[in-house]
Amino acid sequence: MLQIIAFYLFAALVIASGAMTIMSRNPVHSVLWLILAFFNAAGLMVLVGAEFIAMLLVIVYVGAVAVLFLFVVMMLNIDFAELRAGFVKNAPLGLVIALVLVCELVLGLGAYRAGIIELGTPSGEVLLGETNIAQIGELLYGRYLFLFESAGIILLVAMIGAIVLTHREQRSVRGHQNIAKQNARRPEEATELKQPGIGQGVEL
Amino acid sequence: MTATFIEWGMDAGWAMIVAAIIGSLLIALPLMLAVAMIIYVDRKVWASINLRRGPNVVGPFGLLQSFADGLKVMLQETIIPAAANKGIFLIAPIVTFTVALAAWAVIPFDAGVVLADINVGLLYILAISSLSVYGVVMSGWASNSKYPFFSAMRASAQMISYEVSIGFILVCVVLYAGSFNLSAIVMAQKGHGLGIINGYWFNLLLFPIWVMFFISALAETQRVPFDLTEAESELVAGYQTEYSSMSFALFWLGEYANILLMCSLNTLLFWGGWLPPLDIPVLYYVPGIIWFLLKTFFFFFMFSWVMATVPRYRYDQLMRLGWKVFLPLSLFFIVAISGWLMFTRYGGAA
């Protein structure tokens, strides 16, 4: 009973906030609605017993990706009049995308009527009583080790690529702070006390 | 608690709901009281370190100062700036406060005394603490004013940076304990040091990790020396500038609840939680919750101590510390610890 209430609550909120993401006029509101959608999707994950995935969803998408989204959108000063001006130009493209989505929907419904897909039988046994994390770890680091590691390498390459593309040599006037050099400085070598006689000045 | 309600003749679903509500209240109300008291303690500690008296007028020794402040704040008018984005402006402090309370659901105060003893407790805390940035960002943006906005930018960059290193630090602890469950992590520390000291801090590999965790916790809760989001010399009061009355108080309460949470995490992850410091039978006569609270408040004292003595970092220094010092160091320790465990616990390169 409780699960059903929770399910409908989360599901309704996901759909509602998804709709609001598209409909709200302010881009920052859109991102905030999107975050609410992520959060409720995590709630749905908890309901199906995938608590690890739920936590990762919140940590990665809500905690990191969406913050960066919000960061960028907040900084941009989006001009709505300009956005609407492009509507007529982009309308055909939008129609094409809508058409593709409708086709997918129809296909999906047809496939659903045709009965369930014949899944391959899993060779490994499901370890009941093990935690989510242990099971996922078992799979990722055992059976799918190669795929997992190659995904990691692809991400690493992408990251290095992004850094190389955006990095520029900084030749600012102020120069860089060298913390080690600063810490190594002692008062004796940094300052020099002189006692000039009256009217004589100092030679440095 | 659920079982008791079922005995009283409730059906299982209702019993669970009622137990959850009562459990939440049992955590939230003492927590609010504790927050009110530690604000007082904080001010007293700073005062003592600065050779001042601190609050000493309201009540005996000024003990009721926080309550007087709370009453004052409640009677004030809530001012919403005309240019502010009203909805988000009002939601922001609520988000901060709710998130600060929500994380306490998985904190074990004693053996078995925990609201939700879930498998992914530590991940839950990480997830919730990553949400706390939204309160700051939303308030900064919704205020529609220059300094709060700068503060929001700073806060989001700072919290993302330090979350990365906190994540790696937690991985080290999880590797040692072999579980994400906070109660299991505490129990794994029993007799960890020489068979007599309860706590991971005694471990040579984990002690540096603890130091990093402590500093990252300061950064994550935006305490001095990392309180650049509310650096009064540059940003007035940061994201709280436009807030008044209860909405301001909610930020304040949430902030201190977060600080207490970080102190209790320190206790749970490195100093043996509710276990006594030494694994001696006599010490187990003291209830676990007393040990837990003693340790937590000790760490809170350390937080105020730092606040009273250390000057504020510059923003580039803060970023440098997070990305160029803590990140490589914590990565190194993950490799070192997993290597060490591989050879000692899991028998060589299996």
PDB file of N, CA and C in Angstrom, chain A residues 118-175:
ATOM      1  N   GLU A 118      12.421 -12.295 -26.137  1.00  0.00           N
ATOM      2  CA  GLU A 118      13.068 -13.510 -25.611  1.00  0.00           C
ATOM      3  C   GLU A 118      14.446 -13.134 -25.095  1.00  0.00           C
ATOM      4  N   LEU A 119      14.595 -13.095 -23.814  1.00  0.00           N
ATOM      5  CA  LEU A 119      15.892 -12.719 -23.250  1.00  0.00           C
ATOM      6  C   LEU A 119      16.803 -13.937 -23.178  1.00  0.00           C
ATOM      7  N   GLY A 120      18.095 -13.683 -23.332  1.00  0.00           N
ATOM      8  CA  GLY A 120      19.046 -14.765 -23.102  1.00  0.00           C
ATOM      9  C   GLY A 120      19.029 -15.123 -21.633  1.00  0.00           C
ATOM     10  N   THR A 121      19.208 -16.382 -21.316  1.00  0.00           N
ATOM     11  CA  THR A 121      19.195 -16.751 -19.904  1.00  0.00           C
ATOM     12  C   THR A 121      20.537 -16.388 -19.285  1.00  0.00           C
ATOM     13  N   PRO A 122      20.527 -15.749 -18.137  1.00  0.00           N
ATOM     14  CA  PRO A 122      21.794 -15.389 -17.494  1.00  0.00           C
ATOM     15  C   PRO A 122      22.549 -16.632 -17.044  1.00  0.00           C
ATOM     16  N   SER A 123      23.859 -16.601 -17.304  1.00  0.00           N
ATOM     17  CA  SER A 123      24.647 -17.784 -16.960  1.00  0.00           C
ATOM     18  C   SER A 123      25.010 -17.784 -15.479  1.00  0.00           C
ATOM     19  N   GLY A 124      25.292 -16.571 -14.970  1.00  0.00           N
ATOM     20  CA  GLY A 124      25.659 -16.518 -13.555  1.00  0.00           C
ATOM     21  C   GLY A 124      24.413 -16.581 -12.700  1.00  0.00           C
ATOM     22  N   GLU A 125      24.544 -17.006 -11.470  1.00  0.00           N
ATOM     23  CA  GLU A 125      23.379 -17.053 -10.608  1.00  0.00           C
ATOM     24  C   GLU A 125      23.268 -15.729  -9.853  1.00  0.00           C
ATOM     25  N   VAL A 126      22.055 -15.331  -9.587  1.00  0.00           N
ATOM     26  CA  VAL A 126      21.845 -14.094  -8.836  1.00  0.00           C
ATOM     27  C   VAL A 126      22.106 -14.397  -7.366  1.00  0.00           C
ATOM     28  N   LEU A 127      22.980 -13.587  -6.795  1.00  0.00           N
ATOM     29  CA  LEU A 127      23.337 -13.833  -5.403  1.00  0.00           C
ATOM     30  C   LEU A 127      22.319 -13.134  -4.511  1.00  0.00           C
ATOM     31  N   LEU A 128      21.386 -13.873  -4.019  1.00  0.00           N
ATOM     32  CA  LEU A 128      20.388 -13.284  -3.141  1.00  0.00           C
ATOM     33  C   LEU A 128      21.017 -12.983  -1.797  1.00  0.00           C
ATOM     34  N   GLY A 129      20.549 -11.922  -1.188  1.00  0.00           N
ATOM     35  CA  GLY A 129      21.067 -11.582   0.126  1.00  0.00           C
ATOM     36  C   GLY A 129      22.321 -10.725   0.061  1.00  0.00           C
ATOM     37  N   GLU A 130      22.982 -10.683  -1.105  1.00  0.00           N
ATOM     38  CA  GLU A 130      24.123  -9.787  -1.234  1.00  0.00           C
ATOM     39  C   GLU A 130      23.608  -8.375  -1.445  1.00  0.00           C
ATOM     40  N   THR A 131      24.416  -7.381  -1.050  1.00  0.00           N
ATOM     41  CA  THR A 131      23.952  -6.016  -1.262  1.00  0.00           C
ATOM     42  C   THR A 131      24.097  -5.672  -2.732  1.00  0.00           C
ATOM     43  N   ASN A 132      23.327  -4.648  -3.096  1.00  0.00           N
ATOM     44  CA  ASN A 132      23.391  -4.069  -4.421  1.00  0.00           C
ATOM     45  C   ASN A 132      24.797  -3.802  -4.892  1.00  0.00           C
ATOM     46  N   ILE A 133      25.567  -3.153  -4.016  1.00  0.00           N
ATOM     47  CA  ILE A 133      26.907  -2.702  -4.377  1.00  0.00           C
ATOM     48  C   ILE A 133      27.782  -3.896  -4.677  1.00  0.00           C
ATOM     49  N   ALA A 134      27.682  -4.931  -3.827  1.00  0.00           N
ATOM     50  CA  ALA A 134      28.516  -6.115  -4.014  1.00  0.00           C
ATOM     51  C   ALA A 134      28.179  -6.774  -5.347  1.00  0.00           C
ATOM     52  N   GLN A 135      26.884  -6.839  -5.669  1.00  0.00           N
ATOM     53  CA  GLN A 135      26.507  -7.493  -6.926  1.00  0.00           C
ATOM     54  C   GLN A 135      26.995  -6.717  -8.133  1.00  0.00           C
ATOM     55  N   ILE A 136      26.809  -5.396  -8.090  1.00  0.00           N
ATOM     56  CA  ILE A 136      27.252  -4.590  -9.228  1.00  0.00           C
ATOM     57  C   ILE A 136      28.772  -4.671  -9.366  1.00  0.00           C
ATOM     58  N   GLY A 137      29.459  -4.625  -8.225  1.00  0.00           N
ATOM     59  CA  GLY A 137      30.913  -4.724  -8.247  1.00  0.00           C
ATOM     60  C   GLY A 137      31.373  -6.040  -8.840  1.00  0.00           C
ATOM     61  N   GLU A 138      30.702  -7.106  -8.419  1.00  0.00           N
ATOM     62  CA  GLU A 138      31.014  -8.442  -8.934  1.00  0.00           C
ATOM     63  C   GLU A 138      30.941  -8.464 -10.465  1.00  0.00           C
ATOM     64  N   LEU A 139      29.859  -7.874 -10.976  1.00  0.00           N
ATOM     65  CA  LEU A 139      29.663  -7.869 -12.434  1.00  0.00           C
ATOM     66  C   LEU A 139      30.665  -6.966 -13.134  1.00  0.00           C
ATOM     67  N   LEU A 140      30.817  -5.742 -12.619  1.00  0.00           N
ATOM     68  CA  LEU A 140      31.648  -4.766 -13.326  1.00  0.00           C
ATOM     69  C   LEU A 140      33.113  -5.152 -13.301  1.00  0.00           C
ATOM     70  N   TYR A 141      33.569  -5.655 -12.158  1.00  0.00           N
ATOM     71  CA  TYR A 141      34.998  -5.940 -12.047  1.00  0.00           C
ATOM     72  C   TYR A 141      35.317  -7.393 -12.356  1.00  0.00           C
ATOM     73  N   GLY A 142      34.281  -8.188 -12.593  1.00  0.00           N
ATOM     74  CA  GLY A 142      34.537  -9.579 -12.938  1.00  0.00           C
ATOM     75  C   GLY A 142      34.218  -9.832 -14.393  1.00  0.00           C
ATOM     76  N   ARG A 143      32.927  -9.932 -14.650  1.00  0.00           N
ATOM     77  CA  ARG A 143      32.513 -10.356 -15.975  1.00  0.00           C
ATOM     78  C   ARG A 143      32.741  -9.279 -17.022  1.00  0.00           C
ATOM     79  N   TYR A 144      32.426  -8.036 -16.685  1.00  0.00           N
ATOM     80  CA  TYR A 144      32.519  -6.988 -17.691  1.00  0.00           C
ATOM     81  C   TYR A 144      33.742  -6.113 -17.471  1.00  0.00           C
ATOM     82  N   LEU A 145      34.815  -6.708 -16.970  1.00  0.00           N
ATOM     83  CA  LEU A 145      35.992  -5.922 -16.623  1.00  0.00           C
ATOM     84  C   LEU A 145      36.506  -5.152 -17.826  1.00  0.00           C
ATOM     85  N   PHE A 146      36.609  -5.847 -18.970  1.00  0.00           N
ATOM     86  CA  PHE A 146      37.187  -5.207 -20.150  1.00  0.00           C
ATOM     87  C   PHE A 146      36.348  -4.013 -20.589  1.00  0.00           C
ATOM     88  N   LEU A 147      35.026  -4.232 -20.669  1.00  0.00           N
ATOM     89  CA  LEU A 147      34.139  -3.147 -21.099  1.00  0.00           C
ATOM     90  C   LEU A 147      34.212  -1.981 -20.127  1.00  0.00           C
ATOM     91  N   PHE A 148      34.237  -2.321 -18.844  1.00  0.00           N
ATOM     92  CA  PHE A 148      34.267  -1.292 -17.813  1.00  0.00           C
ATOM     93  C   PHE A 148      35.533  -0.452 -17.931  1.00  0.00           C
ATOM     94  N   GLU A 149      36.670  -1.157 -18.068  1.00  0.00           N
ATOM     95  CA  GLU A 149      37.943  -0.446 -18.149  1.00  0.00           C
ATOM     96  C   GLU A 149      38.016   0.377 -19.423  1.00  0.00           C
ATOM     97  N   SER A 150      37.482  -0.168 -20.535  1.00  0.00           N
ATOM     98  CA  SER A 150      37.569   0.623 -21.769  1.00  0.00           C
ATOM     99  C   SER A 150      36.681   1.855 -21.673  1.00  0.00           C
ATOM    100  N   ALA A 151      35.535   1.720 -20.992  1.00  0.00           N
ATOM    101  CA  ALA A 151      34.703   2.906 -20.791  1.00  0.00           C
ATOM    102  C   ALA A 151      35.476   3.952 -20.001  1.00  0.00           C
ATOM    103  N   GLY A 152      36.220   3.471 -18.995  1.00  0.00           N
ATOM    104  CA  GLY A 152      37.027   4.390 -18.199  1.00  0.00           C
ATOM    105  C   GLY A 152      38.065   5.086 -19.043  1.00  0.00           C
ATOM    106  N   ILE A 153      38.708   4.324 -19.948  1.00  0.00           N
ATOM    107  CA  ILE A 153      39.757   4.928 -20.774  1.00  0.00           C
ATOM    108  C   ILE A 153      39.160   5.948 -21.730  1.00  0.00           C
ATOM    109  N   ILE A 154      37.980   5.624 -22.271  1.00  0.00           N
ATOM    110  CA  ILE A 154      37.328   6.588 -23.181  1.00  0.00           C
ATOM    111  C   ILE A 154      37.036   7.889 -22.447  1.00  0.00           C
ATOM    112  N   LEU A 155      36.542   7.752 -21.208  1.00  0.00           N
ATOM    113  CA  LEU A 155      36.262   8.946 -20.421  1.00  0.00           C
ATOM    114  C   LEU A 155      37.530   9.741 -20.159  1.00  0.00           C
ATOM    115  N   LEU A 156      38.615   9.029 -19.879  1.00  0.00           N
ATOM    116  CA  LEU A 156      39.890   9.699 -19.596  1.00  0.00           C
ATOM    117  C   LEU A 156      40.345  10.483 -20.813  1.00  0.00           C
ATOM    118  N   VAL A 157      40.235   9.828 -22.000  1.00  0.00           N
ATOM    119  CA  VAL A 157      40.647  10.501 -23.234  1.00  0.00           C
ATOM    120  C   VAL A 157      39.790  11.733 -23.462  1.00  0.00           C
ATOM    121  N   ALA A 158      38.478  11.577 -23.230  1.00  0.00           N
ATOM    122  CA  ALA A 158      37.579  12.714 -23.425  1.00  0.00           C
ATOM    123  C   ALA A 158      37.949  13.856 -22.493  1.00  0.00           C
ATOM    124  N   MET A 159      38.302  13.493 -21.264  1.00  0.00           N
ATOM    125  CA  MET A 159      38.634  14.518 -20.286  1.00  0.00           C
ATOM    126  C   MET A 159      39.896  15.262 -20.695  1.00  0.00           C
ATOM    127  N   ILE A 160      40.915  14.468 -21.110  1.00  0.00           N
ATOM    128  CA  ILE A 160      42.168  15.108 -21.524  1.00  0.00           C
ATOM    129  C   ILE A 160      41.907  15.992 -22.740  1.00  0.00           C
ATOM    130  N   GLY A 161      41.059  15.492 -23.658  1.00  0.00           N
ATOM    131  CA  GLY A 161      40.731  16.274 -24.842  1.00  0.00           C
ATOM    132  C   GLY A 161      40.104  17.603 -24.468  1.00  0.00           C
ATOM    133  N   ALA A 162      39.149  17.550 -23.542  1.00  0.00           N
ATOM    134  CA  ALA A 162      38.474  18.788 -23.132  1.00  0.00           C
ATOM    135  C   ALA A 162      39.466  19.753 -22.514  1.00  0.00           C
ATOM    136  N   ILE A 163      40.383  19.201 -21.721  1.00  0.00           N
ATOM    137  CA  ILE A 163      41.356  20.093 -21.068  1.00  0.00           C
ATOM    138  C   ILE A 163      42.272  20.721 -22.115  1.00  0.00           C
ATOM    139  N   VAL A 164      42.736  19.881 -23.073  1.00  0.00           N
ATOM    140  CA  VAL A 164      43.647  20.392 -24.097  1.00  0.00           C
ATOM    141  C   VAL A 164      42.958  21.471 -24.921  1.00  0.00           C
ATOM    142  N   LEU A 165      41.671  21.242 -25.240  1.00  0.00           N
ATOM    143  CA  LEU A 165      40.958  22.206 -26.078  1.00  0.00           C
ATOM    144  C   LEU A 165      40.787  23.547 -25.390  1.00  0.00           C
ATOM    145  N   THR A 166      40.527  23.502 -24.072  1.00  0.00           N
ATOM    146  CA  THR A 166      40.215  24.762 -23.403  1.00  0.00           C
ATOM    147  C   THR A 166      41.421  25.395 -22.728  1.00  0.00           C
ATOM    148  N   HIS A 167      42.497  24.647 -22.630  1.00  0.00           N
ATOM    149  CA  HIS A 167      43.651  25.184 -21.903  1.00  0.00           C
ATOM    150  C   HIS A 167      44.369  26.226 -22.746  1.00  0.00           C
ATOM    151  N   ARG A 168      44.695  27.334 -22.115  1.00  0.00           N
ATOM    152  CA  ARG A 168      45.575  28.252 -22.818  1.00  0.00           C
ATOM    153  C   ARG A 168      46.675  28.673 -21.865  1.00  0.00           C
ATOM    154  N   GLU A 169      47.809  28.870 -22.469  1.00  0.00           N
ATOM    155  CA  GLU A 169      48.993  29.233 -21.705  1.00  0.00           C
ATOM    156  C   GLU A 169      48.733  30.582 -21.033  1.00  0.00           C
ATOM    157  N   GLN A 170      48.875  30.634 -19.721  1.00  0.00           N
ATOM    158  CA  GLN A 170      48.611  31.892 -19.038  1.00  0.00           C
ATOM    159  C   GLN A 170      49.885  32.711 -18.929  1.00  0.00           C
ATOM    160  N   ARG A 171      49.838  33.859 -19.552  1.00  0.00           N
ATOM    161  CA  ARG A 171      50.986  34.755 -19.422  1.00  0.00           C
ATOM    162  C   ARG A 171      50.508  36.056 -18.791  1.00  0.00           C
ATOM    163  N   SER A 172      49.937  35.927 -17.622  1.00  0.00           N
ATOM    164  CA  SER A 172      49.401  37.131 -16.991  1.00  0.00           C
ATOM    165  C   SER A 172      50.546  37.965 -16.445  1.00  0.00           C
ATOM    166  N   VAL A 173      50.255  39.224 -16.185  1.00  0.00           N
ATOM    167  CA  VAL A 173      51.288  40.147 -15.731  1.00  0.00           C
ATOM    168  C   VAL A 173      51.711  39.782 -14.317  1.00  0.00           C
ATOM    169  N   ARG A 174      50.734  39.287 -13.535  1.00  0.00           N
ATOM    170  CA  ARG A 174      51.013  39.087 -12.117  1.00  0.00           C
ATOM    171  C   ARG A 174      51.927  37.910 -11.862  1.00  0.00           C
ATOM    172  N   GLY A 175      51.974  36.983 -12.808  1.00  0.00           N
ATOM    173  CA  GLY A 175      52.812  35.821 -12.594  1.00  0.00           C
ATOM    174  C   GLY A 175      52.154  34.850 -11.641  1.00  0.00           C
TER     175      GLY A 175
END
